[in-house]
GROMACS .gro file of C-alpha atoms in nm:
model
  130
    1UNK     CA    1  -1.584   0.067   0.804
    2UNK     CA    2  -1.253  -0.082   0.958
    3UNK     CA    3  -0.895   0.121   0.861
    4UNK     CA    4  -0.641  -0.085   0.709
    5UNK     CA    5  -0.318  -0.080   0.924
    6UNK     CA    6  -0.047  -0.077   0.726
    7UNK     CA    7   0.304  -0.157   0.836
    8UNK     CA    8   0.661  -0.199   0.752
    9UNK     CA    9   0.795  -0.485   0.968
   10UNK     CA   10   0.899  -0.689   0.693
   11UNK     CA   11   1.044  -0.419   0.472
   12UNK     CA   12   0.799  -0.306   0.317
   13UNK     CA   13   0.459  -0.201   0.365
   14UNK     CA   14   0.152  -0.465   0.379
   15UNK     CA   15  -0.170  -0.525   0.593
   16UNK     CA   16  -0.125  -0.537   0.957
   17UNK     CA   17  -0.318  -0.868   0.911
   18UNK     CA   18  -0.089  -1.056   0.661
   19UNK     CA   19   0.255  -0.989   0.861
   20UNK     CA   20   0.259  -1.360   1.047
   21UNK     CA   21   0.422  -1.173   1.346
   22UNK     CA   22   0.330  -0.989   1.692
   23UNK     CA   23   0.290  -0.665   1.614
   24UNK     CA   24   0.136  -0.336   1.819
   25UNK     CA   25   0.130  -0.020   1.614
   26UNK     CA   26   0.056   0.302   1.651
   27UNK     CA   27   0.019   0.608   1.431
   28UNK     CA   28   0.074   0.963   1.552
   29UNK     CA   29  -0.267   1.055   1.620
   30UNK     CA   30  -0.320   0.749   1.849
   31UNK     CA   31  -0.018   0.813   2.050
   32UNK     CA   32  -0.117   1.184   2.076
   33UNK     CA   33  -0.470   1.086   2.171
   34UNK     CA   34  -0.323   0.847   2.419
   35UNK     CA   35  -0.056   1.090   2.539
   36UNK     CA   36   0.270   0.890   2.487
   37UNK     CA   37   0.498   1.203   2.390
   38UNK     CA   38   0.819   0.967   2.511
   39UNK     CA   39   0.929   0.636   2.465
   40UNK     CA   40   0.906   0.560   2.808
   41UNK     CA   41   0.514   0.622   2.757
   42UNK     CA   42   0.494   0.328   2.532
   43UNK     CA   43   0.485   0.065   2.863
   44UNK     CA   44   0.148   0.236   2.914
   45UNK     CA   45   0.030   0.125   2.563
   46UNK     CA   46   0.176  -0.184   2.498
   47UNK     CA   47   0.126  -0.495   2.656
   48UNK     CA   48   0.462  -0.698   2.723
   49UNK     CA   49   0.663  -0.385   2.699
   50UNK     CA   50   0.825  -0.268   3.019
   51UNK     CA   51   1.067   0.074   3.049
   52UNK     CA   52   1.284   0.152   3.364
   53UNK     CA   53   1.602   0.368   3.373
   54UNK     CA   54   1.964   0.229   3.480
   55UNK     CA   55   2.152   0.433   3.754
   56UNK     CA   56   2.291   0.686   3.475
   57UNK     CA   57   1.932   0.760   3.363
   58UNK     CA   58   1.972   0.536   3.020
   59UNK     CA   59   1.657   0.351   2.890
   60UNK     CA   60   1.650   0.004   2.970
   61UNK     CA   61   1.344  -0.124   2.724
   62UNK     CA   62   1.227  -0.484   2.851
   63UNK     CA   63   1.022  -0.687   2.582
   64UNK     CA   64   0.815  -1.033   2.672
   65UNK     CA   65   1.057  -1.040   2.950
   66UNK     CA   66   1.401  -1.016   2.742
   67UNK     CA   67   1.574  -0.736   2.836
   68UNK     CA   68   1.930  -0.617   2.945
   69UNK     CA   69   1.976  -0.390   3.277
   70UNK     CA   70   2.352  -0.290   3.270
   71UNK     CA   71   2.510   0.013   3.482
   72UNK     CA   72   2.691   0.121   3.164
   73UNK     CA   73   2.523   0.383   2.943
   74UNK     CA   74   2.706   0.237   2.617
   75UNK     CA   75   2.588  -0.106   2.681
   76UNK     CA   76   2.380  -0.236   2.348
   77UNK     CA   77   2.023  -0.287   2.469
   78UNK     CA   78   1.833  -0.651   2.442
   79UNK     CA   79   1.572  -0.438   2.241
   80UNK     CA   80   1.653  -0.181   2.017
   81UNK     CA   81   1.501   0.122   1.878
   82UNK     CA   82   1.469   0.229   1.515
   83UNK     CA   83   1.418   0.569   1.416
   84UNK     CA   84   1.310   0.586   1.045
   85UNK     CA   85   1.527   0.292   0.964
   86UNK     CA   86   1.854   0.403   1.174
   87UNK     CA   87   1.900   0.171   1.480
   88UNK     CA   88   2.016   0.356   1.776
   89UNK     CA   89   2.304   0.112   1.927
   90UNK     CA   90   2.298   0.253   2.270
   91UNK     CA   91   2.031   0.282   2.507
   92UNK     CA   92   2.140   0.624   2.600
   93UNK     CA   93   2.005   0.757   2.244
   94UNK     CA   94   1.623   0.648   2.293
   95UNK     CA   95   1.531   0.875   2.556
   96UNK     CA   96   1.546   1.163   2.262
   97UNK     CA   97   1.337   0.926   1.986
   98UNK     CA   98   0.995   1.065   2.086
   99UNK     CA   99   0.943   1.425   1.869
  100UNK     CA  100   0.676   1.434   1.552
  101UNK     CA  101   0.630   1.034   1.525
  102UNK     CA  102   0.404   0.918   1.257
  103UNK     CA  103   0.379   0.584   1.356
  104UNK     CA  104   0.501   0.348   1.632
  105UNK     CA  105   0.585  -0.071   1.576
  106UNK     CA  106   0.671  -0.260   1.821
  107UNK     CA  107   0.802  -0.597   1.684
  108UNK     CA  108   0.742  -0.893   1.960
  109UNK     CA  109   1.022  -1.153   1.868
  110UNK     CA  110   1.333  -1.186   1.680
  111UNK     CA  111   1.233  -1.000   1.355
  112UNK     CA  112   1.516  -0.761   1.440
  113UNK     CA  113   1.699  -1.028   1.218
  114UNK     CA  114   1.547  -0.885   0.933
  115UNK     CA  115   1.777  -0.547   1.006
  116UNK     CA  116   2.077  -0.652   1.128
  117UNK     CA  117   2.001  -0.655   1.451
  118UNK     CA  118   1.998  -0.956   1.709
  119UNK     CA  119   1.742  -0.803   1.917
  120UNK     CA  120   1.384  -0.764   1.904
  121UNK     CA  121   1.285  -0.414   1.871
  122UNK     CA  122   1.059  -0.081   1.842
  123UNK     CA  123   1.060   0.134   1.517
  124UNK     CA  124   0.949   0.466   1.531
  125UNK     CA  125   0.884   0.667   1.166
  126UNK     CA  126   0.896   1.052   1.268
  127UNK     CA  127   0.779   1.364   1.059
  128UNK     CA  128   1.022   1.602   0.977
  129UNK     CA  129   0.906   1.960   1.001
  130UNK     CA  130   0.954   2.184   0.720
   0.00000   0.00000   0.00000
């Protein structure tokens, strides 16, 4: 038997296969399996998704070719990551996003609109430690 994926792209949690949007995603145990402990290991997994650094060492995330290099570290990114619904507005902030994640989305195209946001983006769901 097949797992359901669920996901939360829209805002609230449905089948993988009734969002009508490009989505990869990833729960914990895949990305453990897979060893992506960092966001920059997520170019390894997912296709489209390119990460460099700028020269001050920020993240520069590149999605289906839209991305935004800039030599400032406070420049706001062309894709942006989400950590448990909180949108980290500068690249800089990223490169700590990768401790205890439950599950991994990467939205492919301008659903970003659906959180404020005018970028398309990754959102990351962590696992606080008690």
């Amino acid at each position: 038997m097949i797992e359901e994926i669920t996901v939360t792209a829209q805002r609230r949690s449905e089948s993988l296969n009734r969002v009508p949007m490009t989505i990869s995603a990833f729960s914990g145990d895949t990305l453990a399996r897979a060893g992506a402990v960092s966001p920059e290991s997520l170019g390894k997994l997912v296709p489209s998704l390119v990460y460099t650094k700028s020269a001050y060492g920020a993240p520069v995330f590149t999605l289906r070719g839209v991305g935004y290099y800039d030599y400032s570290i406070s420049a706001v990114p062309a894709v942006t990551v989400y950590v448990d619904e909180v949108p980290l507005p500068y690249s800089r902030m990223s490169q700590f996003a990768g401790n205890d994640v439950q599950r991994v989305e990467v939205l492919k195209g301008p659903q970003g609109t659906l959180y404020g946001v005018t970028s398309r983006f990754v959102r990351q769901t962590t696992i606080w430690r008690t």
